[in-house]
Tab-separated table of N, CA and C in Angstrom:
chain	number	residue	atom	x	y	z
A	1	UNK	N	-126.556	80.046	-127.716
A	1	UNK	CA	-125.260	80.651	-127.539
A	1	UNK	C	-124.295	79.589	-127.013
A	2	UNK	N	-123.156	79.511	-127.646
A	2	UNK	CA	-122.173	78.521	-127.208
A	2	UNK	C	-121.480	79.006	-125.939
A	3	UNK	N	-120.847	78.056	-125.272
A	3	UNK	CA	-120.154	78.407	-124.041
A	3	UNK	C	-118.987	79.354	-124.329
A	4	UNK	N	-118.345	79.193	-125.473
A	4	UNK	CA	-117.233	80.063	-125.842
A	4	UNK	C	-117.719	81.495	-126.029
A	5	UNK	N	-118.862	81.661	-126.684
A	5	UNK	CA	-119.410	83.002	-126.892
A	5	UNK	C	-119.835	83.625	-125.563
A	6	UNK	N	-120.438	82.847	-124.681
A	6	UNK	CA	-120.857	83.347	-123.373
A	6	UNK	C	-119.646	83.774	-122.554
A	7	UNK	N	-118.572	82.982	-122.612
A	7	UNK	CA	-117.350	83.320	-121.900
A	7	UNK	C	-116.749	84.605	-122.462
A	8	UNK	N	-116.752	84.743	-123.783
A	8	UNK	CA	-116.235	85.949	-124.422
A	8	UNK	C	-117.062	87.166	-124.030
A	9	UNK	N	-118.379	87.037	-124.019
A	9	UNK	CA	-119.259	88.137	-123.635
A	9	UNK	C	-119.012	88.547	-122.182
A	10	UNK	N	-118.906	87.600	-121.298
A	10	UNK	CA	-118.624	87.894	-119.894
A	10	UNK	C	-117.274	88.588	-119.759
A	11	UNK	N	-116.283	88.133	-120.490
A	11	UNK	CA	-114.963	88.744	-120.464
A	11	UNK	C	-115.041	90.210	-120.896
A	12	UNK	N	-115.772	90.480	-121.973
A	12	UNK	CA	-115.905	91.849	-122.459
A	12	UNK	C	-116.609	92.741	-121.438
A	13	UNK	N	-117.611	92.232	-120.775
A	13	UNK	CA	-118.315	93.005	-119.751
A	13	UNK	C	-117.354	93.360	-118.615
A	14	UNK	N	-116.586	92.392	-118.160
A	14	UNK	CA	-115.659	92.621	-117.049
A	14	UNK	C	-114.555	93.596	-117.453
A	15	UNK	N	-114.016	93.444	-118.644
A	15	UNK	CA	-112.891	94.261	-119.083
A	15	UNK	C	-113.309	95.673	-119.475
A	16	UNK	N	-114.472	95.848	-120.076
A	16	UNK	CA	-114.879	97.154	-120.589
A	16	UNK	C	-115.869	97.872	-119.668
A	17	UNK	N	-116.946	97.242	-119.296
A	17	UNK	CA	-118.024	97.915	-118.578
A	17	UNK	C	-117.675	98.177	-117.118
A	18	UNK	N	-117.145	97.243	-116.409
A	18	UNK	CA	-116.883	97.405	-114.976
A	18	UNK	C	-115.912	98.560	-114.706
A	19	UNK	N	-114.768	98.666	-115.398
A	19	UNK	CA	-113.891	99.810	-115.132
A	19	UNK	C	-114.542	101.157	-115.445
A	20	UNK	N	-115.370	101.222	-116.474
A	20	UNK	CA	-116.029	102.475	-116.832
A	20	UNK	C	-116.995	102.903	-115.739
A	21	UNK	N	-117.749	101.984	-115.182
A	21	UNK	CA	-118.705	102.315	-114.128
A	21	UNK	C	-118.013	102.746	-112.844
A	22	UNK	N	-116.813	102.269	-112.605
A	22	UNK	CA	-116.120	102.575	-111.362
A	22	UNK	C	-115.274	103.831	-111.411
A	23	UNK	N	-115.277	104.546	-112.509
A	23	UNK	CA	-114.432	105.720	-112.667
A	23	UNK	C	-115.250	106.959	-112.923
A	24	UNK	N	-114.616	108.066	-112.673
A	24	UNK	CA	-115.194	109.357	-113.014
A	24	UNK	C	-114.137	110.058	-113.856
A	25	UNK	N	-114.125	109.844	-115.146
A	25	UNK	CA	-113.047	110.416	-115.954
A	25	UNK	C	-113.195	111.926	-116.114
A	26	UNK	N	-112.066	112.635	-116.169
A	26	UNK	CA	-112.140	114.069	-116.449
A	26	UNK	C	-112.623	114.278	-117.886
A	27	UNK	N	-113.107	115.461	-118.191
A	27	UNK	CA	-113.553	115.734	-119.558
A	27	UNK	C	-112.433	115.490	-120.574
A	28	UNK	N	-112.806	115.051	-121.751
A	28	UNK	CA	-111.827	114.795	-122.811
A	28	UNK	C	-111.133	116.098	-123.204
A	29	UNK	N	-109.871	116.013	-123.519
A	29	UNK	CA	-109.062	117.152	-123.966
A	29	UNK	C	-109.014	118.302	-122.966
A	30	UNK	N	-109.089	118.007	-121.680
A	30	UNK	CA	-109.037	119.031	-120.647
A	30	UNK	C	-107.621	119.594	-120.548
A	31	UNK	N	-107.483	120.917	-120.655
A	31	UNK	CA	-106.171	121.545	-120.507
A	31	UNK	C	-105.809	121.614	-119.023
A	32	UNK	N	-104.551	121.923	-118.734
A	32	UNK	CA	-104.114	122.048	-117.344
A	32	UNK	C	-104.873	123.175	-116.640
A	33	UNK	N	-105.159	124.268	-117.354
A	33	UNK	CA	-105.922	125.379	-116.781
A	33	UNK	C	-107.369	124.959	-116.507
A	34	UNK	N	-107.985	124.241	-117.438
A	34	UNK	CA	-109.346	123.760	-117.231
A	34	UNK	C	-109.403	122.780	-116.055
A	35	UNK	N	-108.387	121.936	-115.922
A	35	UNK	CA	-108.321	121.016	-114.801
A	35	UNK	C	-108.197	121.796	-113.489
A	36	UNK	N	-107.365	122.836	-113.476
A	36	UNK	CA	-107.230	123.682	-112.291
A	36	UNK	C	-108.592	124.264	-111.900
A	37	UNK	N	-109.327	124.795	-112.869
A	37	UNK	CA	-110.645	125.371	-112.575
A	37	UNK	C	-111.607	124.312	-112.047
A	38	UNK	N	-111.611	123.130	-112.666
A	38	UNK	CA	-112.510	122.051	-112.222
A	38	UNK	C	-112.185	121.638	-110.785
A	39	UNK	N	-110.927	121.579	-110.462
A	39	UNK	CA	-110.521	121.082	-109.154
A	39	UNK	C	-110.479	122.147	-108.059
A	40	UNK	N	-110.362	123.439	-108.441
A	40	UNK	CA	-110.087	124.444	-107.408
A	40	UNK	C	-110.890	125.734	-107.504
A	41	UNK	N	-111.905	125.795	-108.346
A	41	UNK	CA	-112.661	127.041	-108.502
A	41	UNK	C	-114.149	126.749	-108.464
A	42	UNK	N	-114.887	127.581	-107.731
A	42	UNK	CA	-116.335	127.462	-107.717
A	42	UNK	C	-116.924	128.859	-107.739
A	43	UNK	N	-117.447	129.251	-108.888
A	43	UNK	CA	-117.970	130.610	-109.046
A	43	UNK	C	-119.282	130.829	-108.306
A	44	UNK	N	-119.949	129.771	-107.906
A	44	UNK	CA	-121.262	129.892	-107.252
A	44	UNK	C	-121.159	130.143	-105.757
A	45	UNK	N	-119.970	130.176	-105.197
A	45	UNK	CA	-119.828	130.432	-103.773
A	45	UNK	C	-120.369	129.304	-102.920
A	46	UNK	N	-119.803	128.145	-103.044
A	46	UNK	CA	-120.274	126.980	-102.295
A	46	UNK	C	-120.086	127.156	-100.790
A	47	UNK	N	-120.910	126.446	-100.024
A	47	UNK	CA	-120.824	126.474	-98.570
A	47	UNK	C	-120.161	125.224	-98.044
A	48	UNK	N	-119.926	125.194	-96.746
A	48	UNK	CA	-119.214	124.078	-96.131
A	48	UNK	C	-119.955	122.750	-96.297
A	49	UNK	N	-121.274	122.780	-96.380
A	49	UNK	CA	-122.051	121.541	-96.524
A	49	UNK	C	-122.108	121.038	-97.967
A	50	UNK	N	-121.570	121.823	-98.906
A	50	UNK	CA	-121.585	121.436	-100.316
A	50	UNK	C	-120.418	120.532	-100.698
A	51	UNK	N	-119.462	120.342	-99.790
A	51	UNK	CA	-118.261	119.565	-100.122
A	51	UNK	C	-118.567	118.180	-100.694
A	52	UNK	N	-119.411	117.356	-100.073
A	52	UNK	CA	-119.626	116.016	-100.619
A	52	UNK	C	-120.139	116.025	-102.060
A	53	UNK	N	-121.122	116.848	-102.354
A	53	UNK	CA	-121.700	116.838	-103.706
A	53	UNK	C	-120.740	117.433	-104.731
A	54	UNK	N	-120.073	118.531	-104.392
A	54	UNK	CA	-119.158	119.161	-105.352
A	54	UNK	C	-117.941	118.271	-105.601
A	55	UNK	N	-117.402	117.658	-104.568
A	55	UNK	CA	-116.257	116.755	-104.748
A	55	UNK	C	-116.632	115.602	-105.673
A	56	UNK	N	-117.828	115.076	-105.529
A	56	UNK	CA	-118.280	113.987	-106.386
A	56	UNK	C	-118.502	114.465	-107.825
A	57	UNK	N	-119.188	115.590	-107.983
A	57	UNK	CA	-119.460	116.140	-109.320
A	57	UNK	C	-118.187	116.460	-110.084
A	58	UNK	N	-117.146	116.867	-109.377
A	58	UNK	CA	-115.888	117.268	-110.016
A	58	UNK	C	-114.904	116.115	-110.162
A	59	UNK	N	-115.357	114.888	-109.900
A	59	UNK	CA	-114.520	113.691	-110.031
A	59	UNK	C	-113.330	113.713	-109.071
A	60	UNK	N	-113.568	114.153	-107.843
A	60	UNK	CA	-112.504	114.256	-106.845
A	60	UNK	C	-112.728	113.313	-105.669
A	61	UNK	N	-113.614	112.333	-105.867
A	61	UNK	CA	-113.912	111.431	-104.750
A	61	UNK	C	-113.808	109.958	-105.112
A	62	UNK	N	-113.122	109.640	-106.186
A	62	UNK	CA	-112.893	108.242	-106.565
A	62	UNK	C	-111.439	108.097	-106.976
A	63	UNK	N	-110.522	107.738	-106.118
A	63	UNK	CA	-110.673	107.498	-104.688
A	63	UNK	C	-110.829	108.823	-103.947
A	64	UNK	N	-111.143	108.747	-102.666
A	64	UNK	CA	-111.366	109.945	-101.849
A	64	UNK	C	-110.051	110.708	-101.676
A	65	UNK	N	-110.043	111.991	-102.072
A	65	UNK	CA	-108.884	112.835	-101.791
A	65	UNK	C	-108.894	113.167	-100.306
A	66	UNK	N	-107.725	113.324	-99.721
A	66	UNK	CA	-107.658	113.694	-98.313
A	66	UNK	C	-108.182	115.105	-98.098
A	67	UNK	N	-107.806	116.029	-99.008
A	67	UNK	CA	-108.341	117.379	-98.932
A	67	UNK	C	-108.220	118.050	-100.288
A	68	UNK	N	-109.082	119.035	-100.495
A	68	UNK	CA	-109.070	119.801	-101.729
A	68	UNK	C	-109.597	121.190	-101.415
A	69	UNK	N	-108.954	122.202	-101.968
A	69	UNK	CA	-109.360	123.585	-101.717
A	69	UNK	C	-109.998	124.192	-102.958
A	70	UNK	N	-111.075	124.943	-102.718
A	70	UNK	CA	-111.788	125.663	-103.770
A	70	UNK	C	-111.699	127.158	-103.498
A	71	UNK	N	-111.368	127.915	-104.529
A	71	UNK	CA	-111.403	129.373	-104.450
A	71	UNK	C	-112.842	129.761	-104.766
A	72	UNK	N	-113.469	130.524	-103.869
A	72	UNK	CA	-114.878	130.874	-104.040
A	72	UNK	C	-115.038	132.395	-104.015
A	73	UNK	N	-116.172	132.844	-104.521
A	73	UNK	CA	-116.509	134.278	-104.528
A	73	UNK	C	-115.434	135.121	-105.208
A	74	UNK	N	-114.868	134.604	-106.275
A	74	UNK	CA	-113.870	135.327	-107.067
A	74	UNK	C	-114.161	135.053	-108.540
A	75	UNK	N	-113.573	135.844	-109.404
A	75	UNK	CA	-113.701	135.602	-110.839
A	75	UNK	C	-112.462	134.875	-111.339
A	76	UNK	N	-112.585	134.253	-112.497
A	76	UNK	CA	-111.418	133.592	-113.083
A	76	UNK	C	-110.343	134.628	-113.404
A	77	UNK	N	-110.747	135.839	-113.759
A	77	UNK	CA	-109.771	136.898	-114.045
A	77	UNK	C	-108.977	137.257	-112.791
A	78	UNK	N	-109.651	137.363	-111.637
A	78	UNK	CA	-108.949	137.666	-110.393
A	78	UNK	C	-107.925	136.577	-110.058
A	79	UNK	N	-108.296	135.335	-110.296
A	79	UNK	CA	-107.369	134.228	-110.022
A	79	UNK	C	-106.220	134.255	-111.018
A	80	UNK	N	-106.536	134.473	-112.298
A	80	UNK	CA	-105.497	134.519	-113.322
A	80	UNK	C	-104.539	135.678	-113.071
A	81	UNK	N	-105.034	136.785	-112.508
A	81	UNK	CA	-104.175	137.936	-112.220
A	81	UNK	C	-103.064	137.609	-111.234
A	82	UNK	N	-103.237	136.561	-110.418
A	82	UNK	CA	-102.172	136.150	-109.490
A	82	UNK	C	-100.938	135.736	-110.284
A	83	UNK	N	-101.141	135.271	-111.502
A	83	UNK	CA	-100.018	134.898	-112.371
A	83	UNK	C	-99.318	136.119	-112.951
A	84	UNK	N	-99.862	137.304	-112.714
A	84	UNK	CA	-99.284	138.556	-113.202
A	84	UNK	C	-99.146	139.554	-112.072
A	85	UNK	N	-99.766	140.721	-112.267
A	85	UNK	CA	-99.606	141.823	-111.316
A	85	UNK	C	-100.243	141.572	-109.952
A	86	UNK	N	-101.141	140.616	-109.860
A	86	UNK	CA	-101.809	140.316	-108.588
A	86	UNK	C	-101.100	139.267	-107.751
A	87	UNK	N	-99.878	138.918	-108.151
A	87	UNK	CA	-99.132	137.892	-107.426
A	87	UNK	C	-97.679	138.250	-107.237
A	88	UNK	N	-97.080	137.682	-106.222
A	88	UNK	CA	-95.664	137.874	-105.930
A	88	UNK	C	-94.924	136.582	-106.262
A	89	UNK	N	-93.834	136.679	-107.051
A	89	UNK	CA	-93.088	135.467	-107.402
A	89	UNK	C	-92.512	134.775	-106.171
A	90	UNK	N	-92.564	133.449	-106.221
A	90	UNK	CA	-91.942	132.612	-105.194
A	90	UNK	C	-90.964	131.705	-105.927
A	91	UNK	N	-90.642	130.567	-105.386
A	91	UNK	CA	-89.704	129.668	-106.058
A	91	UNK	C	-90.350	129.024	-107.277
A	92	UNK	N	-89.548	128.789	-108.304
A	92	UNK	CA	-90.022	128.137	-109.526
A	92	UNK	C	-91.144	128.913	-110.190
A	93	UNK	N	-92.218	128.215	-110.524
A	93	UNK	CA	-93.348	128.852	-111.195
A	93	UNK	C	-94.470	129.233	-110.229
A	94	UNK	N	-94.167	129.226	-108.918
A	94	UNK	CA	-95.176	129.547	-107.905
A	94	UNK	C	-95.288	131.046	-107.690
A	95	UNK	N	-96.540	131.470	-107.427
A	95	UNK	CA	-96.820	132.868	-107.121
A	95	UNK	C	-97.822	132.928	-105.973
A	96	UNK	N	-97.617	133.891	-105.078
A	96	UNK	CA	-98.541	134.097	-103.964
A	96	UNK	C	-99.379	135.333	-104.249
A	97	UNK	N	-100.680	135.216	-104.018
A	97	UNK	CA	-101.571	136.346	-104.261
A	97	UNK	C	-101.214	137.511	-103.337
A	98	UNK	N	-101.380	138.723	-103.852
A	98	UNK	CA	-101.117	139.909	-103.047
A	98	UNK	C	-102.335	140.286	-102.208
A	99	UNK	N	-103.484	139.710	-102.517
A	99	UNK	CA	-104.713	139.928	-101.751
A	99	UNK	C	-105.284	138.570	-101.358
A	100	UNK	N	-105.964	138.517	-100.215
A	100	UNK	CA	-106.561	137.240	-99.813
A	100	UNK	C	-107.793	136.894	-100.646
A	101	UNK	N	-108.064	135.612	-100.761
A	101	UNK	CA	-109.236	135.061	-101.446
A	101	UNK	C	-110.053	134.275	-100.427
A	102	UNK	N	-111.339	134.122	-100.693
A	102	UNK	CA	-112.156	133.212	-99.901
A	102	UNK	C	-111.850	131.801	-100.396
A	103	UNK	N	-111.488	130.918	-99.478
A	103	UNK	CA	-111.124	129.546	-99.825
A	103	UNK	C	-111.957	128.595	-98.970
A	104	UNK	N	-112.504	127.581	-99.609
A	104	UNK	CA	-113.216	126.523	-98.899
A	104	UNK	C	-112.400	125.249	-99.062
A	105	UNK	N	-111.934	124.702	-97.952
A	105	UNK	CA	-111.161	123.464	-97.984
A	105	UNK	C	-112.043	122.317	-97.530
A	106	UNK	N	-112.147	121.304	-98.384
A	106	UNK	CA	-112.920	120.107	-98.083
A	106	UNK	C	-111.948	119.029	-97.625
A	107	UNK	N	-112.166	118.512	-96.413
A	107	UNK	CA	-111.298	117.460	-95.858
A	107	UNK	C	-112.109	116.189	-95.693
A	108	UNK	N	-111.492	115.077	-96.066
A	108	UNK	CA	-112.145	113.779	-95.917
A	108	UNK	C	-111.953	113.290	-94.487
A	109	UNK	N	-113.054	113.100	-93.786
A	109	UNK	CA	-113.022	112.630	-92.399
A	109	UNK	C	-113.382	111.153	-92.305
A	110	UNK	N	-113.482	110.502	-93.457
A	110	UNK	CA	-113.900	109.110	-93.458
A	110	UNK	C	-112.887	108.209	-94.127
A	111	UNK	N	-113.351	107.167	-94.786
A	111	UNK	CA	-112.446	106.203	-95.426
A	111	UNK	C	-111.785	106.777	-96.684
A	112	UNK	N	-110.765	106.055	-97.156
A	112	UNK	CA	-110.069	106.470	-98.376
A	112	UNK	C	-110.820	106.072	-99.635
A	113	UNK	N	-111.800	105.182	-99.492
A	113	UNK	CA	-112.601	104.787	-100.649
A	113	UNK	C	-114.049	105.200	-100.406
A	114	UNK	N	-114.787	105.463	-101.473
A	114	UNK	CA	-116.173	105.917	-101.325
A	114	UNK	C	-117.003	104.948	-100.497
A	115	UNK	N	-117.975	105.425	-99.735
A	115	UNK	CA	-118.413	106.821	-99.715
A	115	UNK	C	-117.497	107.690	-98.842
A	116	UNK	N	-117.078	108.826	-99.405
A	116	UNK	CA	-116.205	109.755	-98.699
A	116	UNK	C	-117.046	110.586	-97.736
A	117	UNK	N	-116.418	111.090	-96.689
A	117	UNK	CA	-117.112	111.925	-95.705
A	117	UNK	C	-116.388	113.260	-95.624
A	118	UNK	N	-116.735	114.162	-96.544
A	118	UNK	CA	-116.073	115.459	-96.605
A	118	UNK	C	-116.735	116.474	-95.687
A	119	UNK	N	-115.897	117.269	-95.032
A	119	UNK	CA	-116.354	118.406	-94.237
A	119	UNK	C	-115.594	119.625	-94.719
A	120	UNK	N	-116.285	120.756	-94.765
A	120	UNK	CA	-115.675	121.969	-95.279
A	120	UNK	C	-115.360	122.995	-94.219
A	121	UNK	N	-114.277	123.754	-94.469
A	121	UNK	CA	-113.877	124.868	-93.627
A	121	UNK	C	-113.606	126.045	-94.558
A	122	UNK	N	-114.261	127.171	-94.278
A	122	UNK	CA	-114.132	128.357	-95.120
A	122	UNK	C	-113.311	129.406	-94.383
A	123	UNK	N	-112.407	130.084	-95.125
A	123	UNK	CA	-111.604	131.150	-94.527
A	123	UNK	C	-111.047	132.059	-95.616
A	124	UNK	N	-110.530	133.186	-95.203
A	124	UNK	CA	-109.878	134.124	-96.113
A	124	UNK	C	-108.392	133.798	-96.090
A	125	UNK	N	-107.817	133.580	-97.272
A	125	UNK	CA	-106.417	133.153	-97.353
A	125	UNK	C	-105.727	133.736	-98.580
A	126	UNK	N	-104.420	133.874	-98.463
A	126	UNK	CA	-103.604	134.141	-99.643
A	126	UNK	C	-103.415	132.798	-100.324
A	127	UNK	N	-103.483	132.784	-101.640
A	127	UNK	CA	-103.307	131.526	-102.357
A	127	UNK	C	-101.928	131.482	-102.999
A	128	UNK	N	-101.389	130.289	-103.085
A	128	UNK	CA	-100.122	130.049	-103.766
A	128	UNK	C	-100.420	129.084	-104.896
A	129	UNK	N	-100.196	129.549	-106.129
A	129	UNK	CA	-100.510	128.743	-107.307
A	129	UNK	C	-99.308	128.686	-108.247
A	130	UNK	N	-99.279	127.648	-109.063
A	130	UNK	CA	-98.273	127.550	-110.123
A	130	UNK	C	-98.912	128.056	-111.400
A	131	UNK	N	-98.131	128.763	-112.190
A	131	UNK	CA	-98.624	129.333	-113.449
A	131	UNK	C	-97.816	128.785	-114.620
A	132	UNK	N	-98.477	128.614	-115.747
A	132	UNK	CA	-97.767	128.138	-116.933
A	132	UNK	C	-97.162	129.313	-117.703
A	133	UNK	N	-96.529	129.042	-118.821
A	133	UNK	CA	-95.848	130.066	-119.613
A	133	UNK	C	-96.812	131.118	-120.164
A	134	UNK	N	-98.093	130.752	-120.299
A	134	UNK	CA	-99.102	131.687	-120.813
A	134	UNK	C	-99.781	132.473	-119.686
A	135	UNK	N	-99.249	132.376	-118.469
A	135	UNK	CA	-99.781	133.055	-117.281
A	135	UNK	C	-101.180	132.604	-116.891
A	136	UNK	N	-101.425	131.302	-117.008
A	136	UNK	CA	-102.661	130.704	-116.509
A	136	UNK	C	-102.320	129.817	-115.314
A	137	UNK	N	-103.166	129.842	-114.274
A	137	UNK	CA	-102.918	128.946	-113.140
A	137	UNK	C	-103.127	127.491	-113.538
A	138	UNK	N	-102.216	126.628	-113.085
A	138	UNK	CA	-102.306	125.206	-113.435
A	138	UNK	C	-102.172	124.289	-112.222
A	139	UNK	N	-101.887	124.862	-111.041
A	139	UNK	CA	-101.730	124.039	-109.837
A	139	UNK	C	-102.003	124.895	-108.611
A	140	UNK	N	-102.830	124.376	-107.699
A	140	UNK	CA	-103.064	125.037	-106.410
A	140	UNK	C	-102.087	124.415	-105.432
A	141	UNK	N	-101.130	125.206	-104.967
A	141	UNK	CA	-100.093	124.658	-104.105
A	141	UNK	C	-100.495	124.690	-102.634
A	142	UNK	N	-100.913	125.856	-102.164
A	142	UNK	CA	-101.315	125.984	-100.758
A	142	UNK	C	-102.045	127.296	-100.565
A	143	UNK	N	-102.530	127.487	-99.368
A	143	UNK	CA	-103.113	128.768	-99.002
A	143	UNK	C	-102.582	129.143	-97.633
A	144	UNK	N	-102.449	130.448	-97.422
A	144	UNK	CA	-101.833	130.965	-96.201
A	144	UNK	C	-102.820	131.891	-95.504
A	145	UNK	N	-103.105	131.619	-94.239
A	145	UNK	CA	-104.009	132.470	-93.487
A	145	UNK	C	-103.290	133.770	-93.160
A	146	UNK	N	-103.922	134.917	-93.483
A	146	UNK	CA	-103.257	136.207	-93.207
A	146	UNK	C	-103.114	136.461	-91.710
């Protein structure tokens, strides 16, 4: 192998392989609603100690997010209903739920770069979400303790 070929091969490894290994890309062709579900919904009812693994699995820890909230113990229909009869209009495209949801908030107590040190806090809260024109949630804005 010539030195030029070796240099080219090394260049390709650095340019292509290294960035791929250091990232956690979202699924291809993910819609805004699918992204909302990936980032803010857990149908299995996760516990406070599940934050590190779930944040990593959902591609939310590269770099470490300061905090992220998951709606738990609810159905996607219940969450989607906040965009309709189950929500009260606020400013812009935001709506507040008329009933509280179980929310688990994962907060990073460590560095901004991995390994992240997430700790979870679970509570009952009203959620404030943004909805698109098709009445699907696309952004988790905040949650309000009743």
